[in-house]
Tab-separated table of C-alpha atoms in Angstrom:
chain	number	residue	atom	x	y	z
A	987	MET	CA	14.258	5.840	-5.686
A	988	LYS	CA	11.599	7.432	-7.914
A	989	ALA	CA	12.325	4.920	-10.659
A	990	LEU	CA	11.734	2.015	-8.163
A	991	PHE	CA	8.722	3.634	-6.516
A	992	SER	CA	6.492	5.433	-8.937
A	993	HIS	CA	4.077	6.807	-6.316
A	994	ALA	CA	5.109	8.698	-3.209
A	995	LEU	CA	3.356	11.038	-0.622
A	996	THR	CA	4.886	12.925	2.288
A	997	SER	CA	3.053	13.625	5.480
A	998	GLY	CA	5.064	15.376	8.143
A	999	PRO	CA	8.281	13.373	8.770
A	1000	VAL	CA	6.978	10.167	6.810
A	1001	THR	CA	7.148	9.547	3.139
A	1002	VAL	CA	5.117	6.547	1.812
A	1003	ARG	CA	6.312	5.106	-1.500
A	1004	VAL	CA	4.507	2.474	-3.436
A	1005	SER	CA	5.346	0.291	-6.516
A	1006	VAL	CA	2.740	-2.053	-7.989
A	1007	SER	CA	3.000	-5.232	-10.123
A	1008	TYR	CA	0.230	-7.215	-11.830
A	1009	LEU	CA	0.833	-10.886	-11.129
A	1010	PRO	CA	-0.448	-13.042	-14.086
A	1011	GLU	CA	0.566	-16.284	-12.294
A	1012	GLN	CA	-1.722	-15.606	-9.489
A	1013	SER	CA	-4.656	-14.256	-11.619
A	1014	GLU	CA	-7.378	-16.423	-13.043
A	1015	PRO	CA	-9.311	-14.137	-15.705
A	1016	GLN	CA	-11.436	-17.118	-16.734
A	1017	ARG	CA	-12.784	-16.983	-13.134
A	1018	GLY	CA	-12.990	-13.279	-13.000
A	1019	ARG	CA	-9.966	-12.809	-10.667
A	1020	TRP	CA	-6.951	-10.462	-11.064
A	1021	PHE	CA	-4.179	-10.103	-8.692
A	1022	TRP	CA	-1.617	-7.393	-7.900
A	1023	ALA	CA	1.284	-7.229	-5.550
A	1024	TYR	CA	2.364	-3.814	-4.134
A	1025	HIS	CA	5.659	-2.900	-2.389
A	1026	VAL	CA	5.501	-0.151	0.150
A	1027	ARG	CA	8.385	1.671	1.658
A	1028	ILE	CA	7.676	3.893	4.684
A	1029	GLU	CA	10.550	6.359	5.396
A	1030	ASN	CA	11.121	8.296	8.452
A	1031	ASP	CA	12.798	11.677	7.625
A	1032	GLY	CA	12.161	13.037	11.064
A	1033	ASP	CA	14.354	13.291	14.122
A	1034	GLN	CA	12.459	10.850	16.388
A	1035	PRO	CA	11.233	7.176	16.013
A	1036	VAL	CA	7.727	6.679	14.735
A	1037	GLN	CA	5.521	3.453	15.075
A	1038	LEU	CA	2.955	2.296	12.570
A	1039	LEU	CA	-0.159	1.532	14.766
A	1040	THR	CA	-2.895	0.957	12.143
A	1041	ARG	CA	-3.756	0.942	8.524
A	1042	ARG	CA	-6.785	2.072	6.332
A	1043	TRP	CA	-6.972	1.109	2.677
A	1044	ILE	CA	-9.607	2.321	0.220
A	1045	ILE	CA	-9.836	-0.193	-2.686
A	1046	THR	CA	-11.914	0.745	-5.715
A	1047	ASP	CA	-12.678	-1.877	-8.463
A	1048	GLY	CA	-13.053	-1.062	-12.165
A	1049	ARG	CA	-16.777	-0.782	-11.658
A	1050	GLY	CA	-16.341	1.971	-9.089
A	1051	ALA	CA	-17.259	-0.195	-6.131
A	1052	ARG	CA	-15.293	0.954	-3.008
A	1053	HIS	CA	-14.079	-1.375	-0.200
A	1054	SER	CA	-12.481	-0.328	3.091
A	1055	VAL	CA	-9.888	-2.428	4.804
A	1056	GLU	CA	-8.738	-1.394	8.306
A	1057	GLY	CA	-6.667	-3.151	10.940
A	1058	GLU	CA	-3.664	-3.089	13.237
A	1059	GLY	CA	-0.205	-2.849	11.640
A	1060	VAL	CA	0.899	-4.266	8.350
A	1061	VAL	CA	1.757	-7.890	7.567
A	1062	GLY	CA	1.216	-8.769	11.121
A	1063	GLU	CA	3.665	-6.117	12.480
A	1064	GLN	CA	3.547	-2.673	14.052
A	1065	PRO	CA	7.025	-1.592	13.060
A	1066	VAL	CA	8.958	1.155	14.937
A	1067	ILE	CA	10.877	3.093	12.287
A	1068	GLN	CA	14.049	4.930	13.447
A	1069	PRO	CA	15.070	8.370	12.204
A	1070	GLY	CA	16.754	8.093	8.808
A	1071	THR	CA	15.540	4.633	8.031
A	1072	ALA	CA	12.676	2.891	6.212
A	1073	TYR	CA	10.348	-0.101	6.621
A	1074	ASP	CA	9.457	-2.134	3.710
A	1075	TYR	CA	6.706	-4.633	3.119
A	1076	VAL	CA	4.957	-6.496	0.276
A	1077	SER	CA	1.332	-7.417	0.159
A	1078	GLY	CA	-1.231	-8.111	-2.497
A	1079	CYS	CA	-4.758	-7.261	-3.731
A	1080	PRO	CA	-7.198	-9.324	-5.684
A	1081	LEU	CA	-10.000	-7.742	-7.640
A	1082	ALA	CA	-12.886	-9.199	-9.779
A	1083	THR	CA	-12.162	-6.575	-12.473
A	1084	THR	CA	-9.209	-5.964	-14.721
A	1085	SER	CA	-8.453	-2.536	-13.061
A	1086	GLY	CA	-8.993	-0.574	-9.943
A	1087	ALA	CA	-7.108	1.629	-7.518
A	1088	MET	CA	-5.885	1.874	-3.923
A	1089	GLN	CA	-5.058	4.585	-1.522
A	1090	GLY	CA	-5.227	5.020	2.168
A	1091	SER	CA	-3.338	6.095	5.344
A	1092	TYR	CA	-1.281	4.645	8.225
A	1093	ARG	CA	-1.917	5.872	11.920
A	1094	MET	CA	1.455	6.630	13.279
A	1095	VAL	CA	2.707	7.674	16.775
A	1096	GLY	CA	5.921	9.510	17.411
A	1097	ALA	CA	8.241	8.876	20.439
A	1098	ASP	CA	6.631	12.100	21.890
A	1099	GLY	CA	3.110	10.375	21.985
A	1100	VAL	CA	1.661	12.485	19.356
A	1101	THR	CA	-0.335	10.488	16.638
A	1102	PHE	CA	-0.711	11.528	13.051
A	1103	ASP	CA	-1.738	10.065	9.757
A	1104	ALA	CA	0.792	9.218	6.904
A	1105	ALA	CA	-1.065	9.247	3.729
A	1106	ILE	CA	-0.656	6.333	1.233
A	1107	PRO	CA	-0.479	7.731	-2.344
A	1108	HIS	CA	-3.262	6.788	-4.810
A	1109	PHE	CA	-2.155	4.138	-7.259
A	1110	ALA	CA	-3.789	2.364	-10.125
A	1111	LEU	CA	-4.210	-1.463	-10.506
A	1112	ILE	CA	-4.284	-2.187	-14.201
A	1113	ALA	CA	-4.009	-5.714	-15.852
A	1114	PRO	CA	-2.186	-5.719	-19.190
A	1115	ALA	CA	-4.424	-6.229	-22.261
A	1116	VAL	CA	-4.465	-9.752	-23.430
A	1117	GLU	CA	-4.704	-10.505	-27.094
A	1118	SER	CA	-6.810	-13.303	-28.123
């Protein structure tokens, strides 16, 4: 699993794993736009179901400008993750710089009604060097 998801962080019963890929076919360097896809796997290692309620991302570009993105669920869903299972989704991030970073958290609720934050590990967004 570590080979597929190079970034991981565990908060209580939930482990969040992330892999990231630069997408040259969706990037337009001549227009100052670079694009990455990230694959997130949220694993429930606890003994009760958990539901993802909200997300909060902190996106930092290569100039150090920070942008916060908050909202309900992920990719239009508020998944319930059963014990011993995982939920996967893929999303993307455009930047106006060739590099940046992302991190954040998911607000989760257990079947017992207790809410907690599952941390999303910090990961870099780096476009490969292009030789001219």
